[in-house]
PDB file of N, CA, C and O in Angstrom:
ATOM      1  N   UNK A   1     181.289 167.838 144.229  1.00  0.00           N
ATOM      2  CA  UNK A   1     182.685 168.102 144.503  1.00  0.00           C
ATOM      3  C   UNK A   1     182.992 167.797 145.966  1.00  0.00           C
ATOM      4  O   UNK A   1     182.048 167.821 146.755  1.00  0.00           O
ATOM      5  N   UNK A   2     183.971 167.569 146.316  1.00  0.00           N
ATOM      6  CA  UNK A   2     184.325 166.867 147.616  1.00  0.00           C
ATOM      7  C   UNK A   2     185.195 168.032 148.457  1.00  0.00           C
ATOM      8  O   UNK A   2     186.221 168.665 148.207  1.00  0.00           O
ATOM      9  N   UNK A   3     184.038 167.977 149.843  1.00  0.00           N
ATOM     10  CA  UNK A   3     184.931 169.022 150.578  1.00  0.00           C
ATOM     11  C   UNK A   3     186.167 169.377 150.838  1.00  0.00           C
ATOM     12  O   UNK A   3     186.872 168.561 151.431  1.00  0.00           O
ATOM     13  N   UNK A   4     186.474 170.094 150.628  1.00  0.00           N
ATOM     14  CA  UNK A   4     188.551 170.789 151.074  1.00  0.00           C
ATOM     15  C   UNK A   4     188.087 171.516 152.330  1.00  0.00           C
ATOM     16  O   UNK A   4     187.022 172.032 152.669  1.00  0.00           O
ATOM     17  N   UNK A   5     189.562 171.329 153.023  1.00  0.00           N
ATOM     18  CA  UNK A   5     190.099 171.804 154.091  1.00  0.00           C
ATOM     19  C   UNK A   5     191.295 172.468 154.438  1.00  0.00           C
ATOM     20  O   UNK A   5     191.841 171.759 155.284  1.00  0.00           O
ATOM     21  N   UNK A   6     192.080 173.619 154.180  1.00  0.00           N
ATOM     22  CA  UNK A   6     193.297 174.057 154.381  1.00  0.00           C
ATOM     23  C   UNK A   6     193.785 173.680 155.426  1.00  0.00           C
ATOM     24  O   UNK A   6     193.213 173.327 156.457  1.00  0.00           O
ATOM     25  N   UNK A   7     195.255 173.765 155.105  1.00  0.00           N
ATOM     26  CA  UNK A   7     196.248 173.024 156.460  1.00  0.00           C
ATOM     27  C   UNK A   7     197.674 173.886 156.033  1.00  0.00           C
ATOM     28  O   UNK A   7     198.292 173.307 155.140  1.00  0.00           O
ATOM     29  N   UNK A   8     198.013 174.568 156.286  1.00  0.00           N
ATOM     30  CA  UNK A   8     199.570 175.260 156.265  1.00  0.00           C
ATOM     31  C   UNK A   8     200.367 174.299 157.111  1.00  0.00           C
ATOM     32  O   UNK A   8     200.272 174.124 158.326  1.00  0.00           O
ATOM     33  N   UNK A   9     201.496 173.469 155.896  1.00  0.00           N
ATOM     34  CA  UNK A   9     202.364 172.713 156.063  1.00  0.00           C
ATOM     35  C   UNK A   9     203.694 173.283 155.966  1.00  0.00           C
ATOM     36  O   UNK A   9     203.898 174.279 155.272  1.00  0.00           O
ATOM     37  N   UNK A  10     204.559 172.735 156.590  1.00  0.00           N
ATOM     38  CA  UNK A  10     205.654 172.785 156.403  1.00  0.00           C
ATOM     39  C   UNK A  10     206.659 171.502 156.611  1.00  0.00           C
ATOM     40  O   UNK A  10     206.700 170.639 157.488  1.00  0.00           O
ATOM     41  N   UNK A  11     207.464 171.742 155.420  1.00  0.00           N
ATOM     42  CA  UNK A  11     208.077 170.570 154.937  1.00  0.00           C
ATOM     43  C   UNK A  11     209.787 170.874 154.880  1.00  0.00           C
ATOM     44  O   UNK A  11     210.114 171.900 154.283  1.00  0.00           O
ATOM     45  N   UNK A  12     210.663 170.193 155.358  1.00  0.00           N
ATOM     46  CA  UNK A  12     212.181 170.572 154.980  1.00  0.00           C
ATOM     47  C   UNK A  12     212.234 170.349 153.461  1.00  0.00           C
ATOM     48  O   UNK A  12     211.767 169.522 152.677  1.00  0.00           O
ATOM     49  N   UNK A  13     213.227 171.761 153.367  1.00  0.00           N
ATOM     50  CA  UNK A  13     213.194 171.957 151.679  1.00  0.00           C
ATOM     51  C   UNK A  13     213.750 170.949 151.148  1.00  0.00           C
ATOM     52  O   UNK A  13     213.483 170.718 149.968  1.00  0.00           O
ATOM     53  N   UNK A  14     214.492 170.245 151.728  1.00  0.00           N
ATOM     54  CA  UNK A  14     214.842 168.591 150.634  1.00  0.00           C
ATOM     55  C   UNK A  14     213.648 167.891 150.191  1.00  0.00           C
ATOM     56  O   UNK A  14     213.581 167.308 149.108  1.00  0.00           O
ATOM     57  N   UNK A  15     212.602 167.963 151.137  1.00  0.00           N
ATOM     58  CA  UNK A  15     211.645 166.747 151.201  1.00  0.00           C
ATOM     59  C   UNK A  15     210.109 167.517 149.956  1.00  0.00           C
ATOM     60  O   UNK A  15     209.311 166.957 149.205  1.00  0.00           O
ATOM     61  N   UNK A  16     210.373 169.149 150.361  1.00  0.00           N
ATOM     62  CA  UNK A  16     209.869 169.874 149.236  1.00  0.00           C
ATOM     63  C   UNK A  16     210.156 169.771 148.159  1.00  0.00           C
ATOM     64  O   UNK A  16     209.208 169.542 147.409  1.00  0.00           O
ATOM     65  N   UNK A  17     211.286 169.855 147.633  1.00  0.00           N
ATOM     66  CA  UNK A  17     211.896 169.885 146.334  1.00  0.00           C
ATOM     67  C   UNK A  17     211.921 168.440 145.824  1.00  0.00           C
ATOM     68  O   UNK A  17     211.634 168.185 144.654  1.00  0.00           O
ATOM     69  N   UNK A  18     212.227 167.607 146.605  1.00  0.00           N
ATOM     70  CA  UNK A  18     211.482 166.092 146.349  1.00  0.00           C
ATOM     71  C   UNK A  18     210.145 165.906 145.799  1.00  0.00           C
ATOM     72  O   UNK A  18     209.847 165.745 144.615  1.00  0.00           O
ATOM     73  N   UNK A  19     209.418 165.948 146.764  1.00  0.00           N
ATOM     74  CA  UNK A  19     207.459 166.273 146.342  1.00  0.00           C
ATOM     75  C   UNK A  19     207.997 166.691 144.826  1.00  0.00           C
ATOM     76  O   UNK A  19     208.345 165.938 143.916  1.00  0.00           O
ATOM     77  N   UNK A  20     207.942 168.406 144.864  1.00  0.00           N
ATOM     78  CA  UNK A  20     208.047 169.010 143.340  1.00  0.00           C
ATOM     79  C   UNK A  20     208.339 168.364 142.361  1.00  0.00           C
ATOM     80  O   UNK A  20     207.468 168.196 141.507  1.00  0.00           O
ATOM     81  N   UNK A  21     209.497 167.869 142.199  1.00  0.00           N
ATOM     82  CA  UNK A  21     209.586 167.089 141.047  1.00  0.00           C
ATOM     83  C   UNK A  21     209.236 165.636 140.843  1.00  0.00           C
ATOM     84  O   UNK A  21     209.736 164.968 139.939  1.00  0.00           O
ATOM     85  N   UNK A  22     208.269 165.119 141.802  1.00  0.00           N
ATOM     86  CA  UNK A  22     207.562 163.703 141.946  1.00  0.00           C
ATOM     87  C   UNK A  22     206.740 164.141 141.347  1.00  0.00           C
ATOM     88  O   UNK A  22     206.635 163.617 140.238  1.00  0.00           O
ATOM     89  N   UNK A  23     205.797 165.191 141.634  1.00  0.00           N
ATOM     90  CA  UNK A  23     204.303 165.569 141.264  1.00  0.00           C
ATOM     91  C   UNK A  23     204.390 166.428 140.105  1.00  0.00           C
ATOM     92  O   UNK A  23     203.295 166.734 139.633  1.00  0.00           O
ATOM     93  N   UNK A  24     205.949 167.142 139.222  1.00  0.00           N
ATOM     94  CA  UNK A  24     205.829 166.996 137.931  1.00  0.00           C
ATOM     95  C   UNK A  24     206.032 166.089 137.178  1.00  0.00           C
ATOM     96  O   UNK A  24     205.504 166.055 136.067  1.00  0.00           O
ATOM     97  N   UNK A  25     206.769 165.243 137.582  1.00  0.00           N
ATOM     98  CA  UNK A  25     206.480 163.633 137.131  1.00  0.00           C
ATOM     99  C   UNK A  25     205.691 163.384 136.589  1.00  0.00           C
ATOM    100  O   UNK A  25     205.601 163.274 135.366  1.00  0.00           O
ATOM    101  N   UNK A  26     204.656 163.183 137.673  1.00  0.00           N
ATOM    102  CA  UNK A  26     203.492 162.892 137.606  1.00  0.00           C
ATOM    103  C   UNK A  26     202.445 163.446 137.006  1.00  0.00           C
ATOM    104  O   UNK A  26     201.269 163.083 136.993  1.00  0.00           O
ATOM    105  N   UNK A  27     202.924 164.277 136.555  1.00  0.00           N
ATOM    106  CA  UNK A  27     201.671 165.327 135.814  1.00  0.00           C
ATOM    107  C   UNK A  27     200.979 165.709 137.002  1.00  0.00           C
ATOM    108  O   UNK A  27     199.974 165.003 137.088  1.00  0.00           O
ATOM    109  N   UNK A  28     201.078 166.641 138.119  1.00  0.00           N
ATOM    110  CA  UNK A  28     200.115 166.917 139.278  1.00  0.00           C
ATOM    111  C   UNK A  28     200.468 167.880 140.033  1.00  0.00           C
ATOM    112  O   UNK A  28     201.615 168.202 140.343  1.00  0.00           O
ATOM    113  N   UNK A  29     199.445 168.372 140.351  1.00  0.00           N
ATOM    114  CA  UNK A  29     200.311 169.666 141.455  1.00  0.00           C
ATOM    115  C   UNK A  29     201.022 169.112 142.554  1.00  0.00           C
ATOM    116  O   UNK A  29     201.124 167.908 142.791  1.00  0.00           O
ATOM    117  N   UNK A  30     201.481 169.992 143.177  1.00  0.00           N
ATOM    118  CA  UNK A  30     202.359 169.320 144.555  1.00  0.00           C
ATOM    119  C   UNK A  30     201.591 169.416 145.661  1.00  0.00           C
ATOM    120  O   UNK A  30     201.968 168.955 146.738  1.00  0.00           O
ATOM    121  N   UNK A  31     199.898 170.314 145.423  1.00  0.00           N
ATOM    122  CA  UNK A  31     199.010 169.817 146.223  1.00  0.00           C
ATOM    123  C   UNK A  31     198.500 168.642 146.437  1.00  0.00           C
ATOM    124  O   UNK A  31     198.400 168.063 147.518  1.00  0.00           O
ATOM    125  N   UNK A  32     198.137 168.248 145.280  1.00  0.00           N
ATOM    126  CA  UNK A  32     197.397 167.041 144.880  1.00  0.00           C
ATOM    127  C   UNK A  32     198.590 165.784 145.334  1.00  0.00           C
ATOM    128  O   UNK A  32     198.502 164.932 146.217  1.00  0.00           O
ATOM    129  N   UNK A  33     199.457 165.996 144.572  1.00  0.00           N
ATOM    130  CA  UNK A  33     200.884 164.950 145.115  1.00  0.00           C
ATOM    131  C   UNK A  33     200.447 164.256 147.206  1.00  0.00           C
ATOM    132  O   UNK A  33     200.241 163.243 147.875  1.00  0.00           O
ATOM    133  N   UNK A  34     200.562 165.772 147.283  1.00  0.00           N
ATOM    134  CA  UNK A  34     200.730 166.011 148.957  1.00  0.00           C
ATOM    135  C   UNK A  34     199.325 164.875 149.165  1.00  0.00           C
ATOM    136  O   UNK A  34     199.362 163.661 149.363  1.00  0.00           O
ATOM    137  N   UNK A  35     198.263 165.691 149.049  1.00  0.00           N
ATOM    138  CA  UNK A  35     196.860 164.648 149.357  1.00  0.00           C
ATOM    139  C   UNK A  35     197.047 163.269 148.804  1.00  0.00           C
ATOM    140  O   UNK A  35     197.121 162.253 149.496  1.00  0.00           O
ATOM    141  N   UNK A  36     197.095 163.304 147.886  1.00  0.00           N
ATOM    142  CA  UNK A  36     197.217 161.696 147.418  1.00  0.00           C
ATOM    143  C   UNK A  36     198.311 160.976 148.505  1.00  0.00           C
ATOM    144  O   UNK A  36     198.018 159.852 148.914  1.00  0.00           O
ATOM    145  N   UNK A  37     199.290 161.473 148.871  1.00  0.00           N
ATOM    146  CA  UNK A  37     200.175 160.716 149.730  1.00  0.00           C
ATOM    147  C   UNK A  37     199.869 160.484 150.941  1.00  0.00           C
ATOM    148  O   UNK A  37     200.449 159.550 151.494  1.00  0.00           O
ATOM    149  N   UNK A  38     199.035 161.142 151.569  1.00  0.00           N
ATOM    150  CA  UNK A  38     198.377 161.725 152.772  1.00  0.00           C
ATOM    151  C   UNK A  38     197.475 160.097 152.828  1.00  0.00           C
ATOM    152  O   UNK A  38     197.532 159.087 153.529  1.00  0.00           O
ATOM    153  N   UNK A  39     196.655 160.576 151.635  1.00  0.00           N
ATOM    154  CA  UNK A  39     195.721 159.319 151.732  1.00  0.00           C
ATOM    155  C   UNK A  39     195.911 157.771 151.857  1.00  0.00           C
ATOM    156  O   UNK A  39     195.325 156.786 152.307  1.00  0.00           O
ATOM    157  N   UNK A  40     197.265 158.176 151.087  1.00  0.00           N
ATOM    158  CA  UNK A  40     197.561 156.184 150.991  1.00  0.00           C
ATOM    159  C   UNK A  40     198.176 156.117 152.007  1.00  0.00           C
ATOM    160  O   UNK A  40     198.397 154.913 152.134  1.00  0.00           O
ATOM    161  N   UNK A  41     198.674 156.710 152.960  1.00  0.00           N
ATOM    162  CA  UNK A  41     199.591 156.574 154.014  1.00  0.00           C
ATOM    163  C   UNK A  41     197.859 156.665 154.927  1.00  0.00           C
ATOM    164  O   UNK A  41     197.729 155.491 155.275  1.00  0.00           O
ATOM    165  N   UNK A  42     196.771 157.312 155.360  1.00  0.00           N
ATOM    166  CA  UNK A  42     195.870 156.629 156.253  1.00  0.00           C
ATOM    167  C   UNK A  42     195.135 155.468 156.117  1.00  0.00           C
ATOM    168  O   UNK A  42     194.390 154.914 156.926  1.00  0.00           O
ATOM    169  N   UNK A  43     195.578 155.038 154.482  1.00  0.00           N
ATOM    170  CA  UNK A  43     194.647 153.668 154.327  1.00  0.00           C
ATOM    171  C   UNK A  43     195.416 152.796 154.651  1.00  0.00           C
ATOM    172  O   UNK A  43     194.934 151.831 155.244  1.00  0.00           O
ATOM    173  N   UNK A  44     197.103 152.831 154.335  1.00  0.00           N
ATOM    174  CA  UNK A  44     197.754 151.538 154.849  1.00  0.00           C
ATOM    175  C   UNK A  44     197.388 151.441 156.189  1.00  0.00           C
ATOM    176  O   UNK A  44     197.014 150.344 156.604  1.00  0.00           O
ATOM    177  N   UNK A  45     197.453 152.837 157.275  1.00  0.00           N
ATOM    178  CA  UNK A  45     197.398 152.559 158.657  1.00  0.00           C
ATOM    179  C   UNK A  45     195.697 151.597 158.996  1.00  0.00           C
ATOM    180  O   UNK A  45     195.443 150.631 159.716  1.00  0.00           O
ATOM    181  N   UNK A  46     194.866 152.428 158.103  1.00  0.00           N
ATOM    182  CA  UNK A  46     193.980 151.860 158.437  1.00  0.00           C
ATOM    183  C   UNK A  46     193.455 150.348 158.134  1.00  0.00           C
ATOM    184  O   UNK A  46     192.605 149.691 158.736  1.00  0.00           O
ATOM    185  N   UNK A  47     194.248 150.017 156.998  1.00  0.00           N
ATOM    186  CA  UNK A  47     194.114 148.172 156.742  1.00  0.00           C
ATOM    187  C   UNK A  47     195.044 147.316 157.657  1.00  0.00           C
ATOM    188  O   UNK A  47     194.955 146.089 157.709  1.00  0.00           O
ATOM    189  N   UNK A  48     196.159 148.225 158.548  1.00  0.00           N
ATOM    190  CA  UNK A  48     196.973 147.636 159.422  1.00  0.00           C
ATOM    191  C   UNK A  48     196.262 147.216 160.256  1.00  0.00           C
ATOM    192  O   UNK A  48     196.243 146.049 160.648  1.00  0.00           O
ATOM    193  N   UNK A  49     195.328 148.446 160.782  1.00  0.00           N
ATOM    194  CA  UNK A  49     194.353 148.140 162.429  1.00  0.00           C
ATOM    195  C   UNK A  49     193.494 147.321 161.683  1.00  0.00           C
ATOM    196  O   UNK A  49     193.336 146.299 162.352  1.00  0.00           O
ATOM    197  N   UNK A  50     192.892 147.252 160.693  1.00  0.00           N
ATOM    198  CA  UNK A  50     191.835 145.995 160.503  1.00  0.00           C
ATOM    199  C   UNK A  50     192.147 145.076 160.584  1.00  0.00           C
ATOM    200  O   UNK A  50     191.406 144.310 161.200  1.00  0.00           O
ATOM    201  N   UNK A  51     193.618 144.463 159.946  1.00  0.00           N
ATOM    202  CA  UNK A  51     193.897 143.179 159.993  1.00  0.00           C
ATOM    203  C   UNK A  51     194.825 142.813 161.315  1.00  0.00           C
ATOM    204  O   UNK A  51     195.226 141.655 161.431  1.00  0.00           O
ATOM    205  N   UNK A  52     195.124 143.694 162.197  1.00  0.00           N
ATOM    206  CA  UNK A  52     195.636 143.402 163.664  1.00  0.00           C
ATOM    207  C   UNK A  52     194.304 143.307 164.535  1.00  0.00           C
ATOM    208  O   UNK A  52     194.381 142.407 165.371  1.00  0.00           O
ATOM    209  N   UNK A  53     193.244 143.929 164.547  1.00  0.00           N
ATOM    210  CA  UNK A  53     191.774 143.554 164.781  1.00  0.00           C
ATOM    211  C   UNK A  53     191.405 142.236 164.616  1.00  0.00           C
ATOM    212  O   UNK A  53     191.033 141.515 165.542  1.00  0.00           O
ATOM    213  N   UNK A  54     191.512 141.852 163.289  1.00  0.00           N
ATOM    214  CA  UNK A  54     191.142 140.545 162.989  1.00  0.00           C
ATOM    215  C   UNK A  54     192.106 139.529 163.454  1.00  0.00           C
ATOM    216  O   UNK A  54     191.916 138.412 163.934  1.00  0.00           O
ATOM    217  N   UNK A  55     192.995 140.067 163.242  1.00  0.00           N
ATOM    218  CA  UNK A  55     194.191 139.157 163.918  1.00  0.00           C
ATOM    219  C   UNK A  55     193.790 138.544 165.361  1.00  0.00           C
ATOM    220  O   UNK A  55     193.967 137.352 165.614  1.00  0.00           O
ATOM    221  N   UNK A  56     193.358 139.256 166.082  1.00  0.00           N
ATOM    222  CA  UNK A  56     193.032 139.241 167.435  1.00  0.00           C
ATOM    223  C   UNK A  56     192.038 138.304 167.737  1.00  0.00           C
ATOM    224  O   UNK A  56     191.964 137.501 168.668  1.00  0.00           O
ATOM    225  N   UNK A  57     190.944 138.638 166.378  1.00  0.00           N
ATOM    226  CA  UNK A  57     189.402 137.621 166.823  1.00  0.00           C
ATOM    227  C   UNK A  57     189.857 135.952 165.932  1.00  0.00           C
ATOM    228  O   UNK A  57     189.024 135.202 165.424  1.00  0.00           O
ATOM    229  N   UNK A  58     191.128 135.755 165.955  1.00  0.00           N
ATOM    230  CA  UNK A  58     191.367 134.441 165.053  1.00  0.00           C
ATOM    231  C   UNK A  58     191.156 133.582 165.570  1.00  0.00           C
ATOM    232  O   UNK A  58     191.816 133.353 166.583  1.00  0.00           O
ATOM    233  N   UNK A  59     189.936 132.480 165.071  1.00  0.00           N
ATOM    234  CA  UNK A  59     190.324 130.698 165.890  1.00  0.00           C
ATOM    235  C   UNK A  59     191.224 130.268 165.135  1.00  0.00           C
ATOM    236  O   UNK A  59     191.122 130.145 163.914  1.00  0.00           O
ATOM    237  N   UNK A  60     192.068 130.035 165.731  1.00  0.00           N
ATOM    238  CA  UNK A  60     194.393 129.954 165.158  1.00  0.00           C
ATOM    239  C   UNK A  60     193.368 127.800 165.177  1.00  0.00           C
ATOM    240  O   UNK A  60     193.072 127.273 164.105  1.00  0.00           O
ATOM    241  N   UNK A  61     193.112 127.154 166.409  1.00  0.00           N
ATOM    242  CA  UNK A  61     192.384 125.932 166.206  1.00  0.00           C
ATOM    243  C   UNK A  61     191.826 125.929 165.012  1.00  0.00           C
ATOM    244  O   UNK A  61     192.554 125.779 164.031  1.00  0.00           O
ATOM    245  N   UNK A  62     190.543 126.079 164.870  1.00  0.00           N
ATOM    246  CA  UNK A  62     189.762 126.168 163.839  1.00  0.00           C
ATOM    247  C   UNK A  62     191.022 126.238 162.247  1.00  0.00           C
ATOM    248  O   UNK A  62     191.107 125.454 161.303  1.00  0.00           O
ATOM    249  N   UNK A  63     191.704 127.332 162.507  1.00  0.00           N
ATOM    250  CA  UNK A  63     192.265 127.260 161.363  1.00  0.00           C
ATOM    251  C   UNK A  63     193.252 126.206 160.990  1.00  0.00           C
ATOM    252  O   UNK A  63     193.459 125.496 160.006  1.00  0.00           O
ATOM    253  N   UNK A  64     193.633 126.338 161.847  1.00  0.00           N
ATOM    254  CA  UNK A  64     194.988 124.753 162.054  1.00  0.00           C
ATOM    255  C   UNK A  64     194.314 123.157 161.476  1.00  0.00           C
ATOM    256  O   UNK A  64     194.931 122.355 160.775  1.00  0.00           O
ATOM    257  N   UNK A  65     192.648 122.966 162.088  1.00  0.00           N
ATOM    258  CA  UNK A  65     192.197 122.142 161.327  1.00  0.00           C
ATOM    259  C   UNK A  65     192.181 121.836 160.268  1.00  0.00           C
ATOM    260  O   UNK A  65     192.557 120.754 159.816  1.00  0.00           O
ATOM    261  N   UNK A  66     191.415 123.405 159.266  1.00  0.00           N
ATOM    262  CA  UNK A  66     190.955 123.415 158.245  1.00  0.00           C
ATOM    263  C   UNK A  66     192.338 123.156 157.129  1.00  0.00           C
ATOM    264  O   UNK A  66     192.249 122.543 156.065  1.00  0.00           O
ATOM    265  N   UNK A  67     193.550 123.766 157.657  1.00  0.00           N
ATOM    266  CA  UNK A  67     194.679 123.322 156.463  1.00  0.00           C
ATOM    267  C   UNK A  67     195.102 122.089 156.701  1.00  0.00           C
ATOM    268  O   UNK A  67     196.048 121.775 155.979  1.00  0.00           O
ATOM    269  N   UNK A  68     194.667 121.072 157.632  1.00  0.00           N
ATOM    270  CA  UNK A  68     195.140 120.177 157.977  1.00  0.00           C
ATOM    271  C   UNK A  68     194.253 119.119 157.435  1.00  0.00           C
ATOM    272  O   UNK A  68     194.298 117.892 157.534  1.00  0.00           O
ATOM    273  N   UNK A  69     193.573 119.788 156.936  1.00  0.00           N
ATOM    274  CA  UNK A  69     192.195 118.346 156.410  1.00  0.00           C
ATOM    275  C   UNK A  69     192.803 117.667 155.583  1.00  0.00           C
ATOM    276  O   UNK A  69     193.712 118.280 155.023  1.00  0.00           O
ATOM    277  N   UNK A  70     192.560 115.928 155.075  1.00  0.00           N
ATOM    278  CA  UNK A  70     193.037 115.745 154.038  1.00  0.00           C
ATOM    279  C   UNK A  70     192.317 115.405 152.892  1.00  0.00           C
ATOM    280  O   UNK A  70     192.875 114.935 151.901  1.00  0.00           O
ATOM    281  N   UNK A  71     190.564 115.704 152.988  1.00  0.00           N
ATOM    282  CA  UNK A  71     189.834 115.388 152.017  1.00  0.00           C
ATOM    283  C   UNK A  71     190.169 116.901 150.820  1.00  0.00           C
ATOM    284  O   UNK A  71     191.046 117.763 150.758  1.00  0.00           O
ATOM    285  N   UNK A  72     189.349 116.682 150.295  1.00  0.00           N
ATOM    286  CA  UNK A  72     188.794 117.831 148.801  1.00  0.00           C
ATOM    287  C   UNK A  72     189.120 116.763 147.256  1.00  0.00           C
ATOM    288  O   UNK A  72     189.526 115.607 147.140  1.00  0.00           O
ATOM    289  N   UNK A  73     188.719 117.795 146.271  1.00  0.00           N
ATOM    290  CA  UNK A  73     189.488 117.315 144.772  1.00  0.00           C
ATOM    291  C   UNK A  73     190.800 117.890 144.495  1.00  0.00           C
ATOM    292  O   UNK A  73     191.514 118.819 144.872  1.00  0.00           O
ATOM    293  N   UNK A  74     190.798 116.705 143.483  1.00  0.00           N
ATOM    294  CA  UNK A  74     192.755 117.510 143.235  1.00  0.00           C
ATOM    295  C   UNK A  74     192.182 118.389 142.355  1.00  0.00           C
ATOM    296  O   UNK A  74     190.972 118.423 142.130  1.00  0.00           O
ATOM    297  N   UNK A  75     193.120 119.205 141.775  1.00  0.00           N
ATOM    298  CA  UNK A  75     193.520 120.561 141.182  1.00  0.00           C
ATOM    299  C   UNK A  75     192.584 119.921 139.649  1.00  0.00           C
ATOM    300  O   UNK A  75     192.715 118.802 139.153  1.00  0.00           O
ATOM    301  N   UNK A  76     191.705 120.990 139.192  1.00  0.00           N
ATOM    302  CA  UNK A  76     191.099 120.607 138.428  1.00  0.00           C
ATOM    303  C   UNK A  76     191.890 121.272 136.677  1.00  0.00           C
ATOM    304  O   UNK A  76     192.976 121.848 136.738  1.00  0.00           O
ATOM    305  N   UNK A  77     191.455 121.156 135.815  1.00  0.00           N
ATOM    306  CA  UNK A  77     192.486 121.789 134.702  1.00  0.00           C
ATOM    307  C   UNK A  77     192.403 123.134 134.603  1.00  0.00           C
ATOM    308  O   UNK A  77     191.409 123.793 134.909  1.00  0.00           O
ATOM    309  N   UNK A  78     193.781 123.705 134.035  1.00  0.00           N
ATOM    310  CA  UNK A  78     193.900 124.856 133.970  1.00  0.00           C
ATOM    311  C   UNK A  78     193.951 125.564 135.817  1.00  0.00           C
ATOM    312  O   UNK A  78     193.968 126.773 136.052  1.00  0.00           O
ATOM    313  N   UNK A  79     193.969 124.406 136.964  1.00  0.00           N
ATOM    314  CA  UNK A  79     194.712 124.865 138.191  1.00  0.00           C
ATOM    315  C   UNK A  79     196.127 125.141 138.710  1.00  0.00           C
ATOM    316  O   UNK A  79     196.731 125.703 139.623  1.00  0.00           O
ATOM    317  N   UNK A  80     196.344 124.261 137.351  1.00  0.00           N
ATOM    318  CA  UNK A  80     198.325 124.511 137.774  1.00  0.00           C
ATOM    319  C   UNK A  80     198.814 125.349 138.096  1.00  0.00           C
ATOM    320  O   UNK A  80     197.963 126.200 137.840  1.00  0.00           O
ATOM    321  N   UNK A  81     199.787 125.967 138.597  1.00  0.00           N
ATOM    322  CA  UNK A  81     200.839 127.109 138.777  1.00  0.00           C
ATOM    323  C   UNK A  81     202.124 126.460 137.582  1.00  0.00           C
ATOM    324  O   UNK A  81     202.603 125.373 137.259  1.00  0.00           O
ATOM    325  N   UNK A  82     202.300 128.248 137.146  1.00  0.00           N
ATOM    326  CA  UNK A  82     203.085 128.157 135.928  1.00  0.00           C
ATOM    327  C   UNK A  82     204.459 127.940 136.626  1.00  0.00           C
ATOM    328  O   UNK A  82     204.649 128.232 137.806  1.00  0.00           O
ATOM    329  N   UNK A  83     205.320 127.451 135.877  1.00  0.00           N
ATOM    330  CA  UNK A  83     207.075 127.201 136.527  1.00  0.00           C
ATOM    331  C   UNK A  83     207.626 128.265 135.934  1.00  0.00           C
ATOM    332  O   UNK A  83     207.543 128.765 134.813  1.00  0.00           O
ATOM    333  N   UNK A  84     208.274 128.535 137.035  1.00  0.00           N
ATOM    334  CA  UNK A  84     208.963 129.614 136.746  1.00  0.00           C
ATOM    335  C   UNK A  84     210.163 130.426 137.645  1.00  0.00           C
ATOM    336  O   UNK A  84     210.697 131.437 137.190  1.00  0.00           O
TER     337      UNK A  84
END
């Protein structure tokens, strides 16, 4: 089982009563609601800093080459993009 940690929150009752009926929605407590939201909101931050990280170590050259090449094969079957 995965460690818990208490935290006494407080939330404006609009944004409460919001939660509440998201997380009966959802079939979920409005704890669980709360954590689950918690979480996806530190992973976006945290795939932000990875890819502004990486952003940083880019050869922008290197890459500029590589889309610029004009060898390879054409699109082999079943490569198409559907119209639409």
């Amino acid at each position: 089982m995965a460690r818990t940690s208490t935290y006494p929150l407080r939330l404006p009752v609009s944004i409460k009563s919001e939660a509440e009926k998201l997380a009966a929605f959802e079939g979920t407590s409005l704890n669980q609601f709360v954590a689950t939201a918690v979480a996806e909101k530190v992973a976006a931050l945290r795939t932000a800093s990875y890819f502004a990280e990486r952003r940083g170590r880019a050869d922008w050259e290197a890459s500029d080459r590589l889309m610029g090449r004009k060898r390879g094969e054409p699109p082999r079957r079943g490569d198409e993009l559907e119209e639409g």
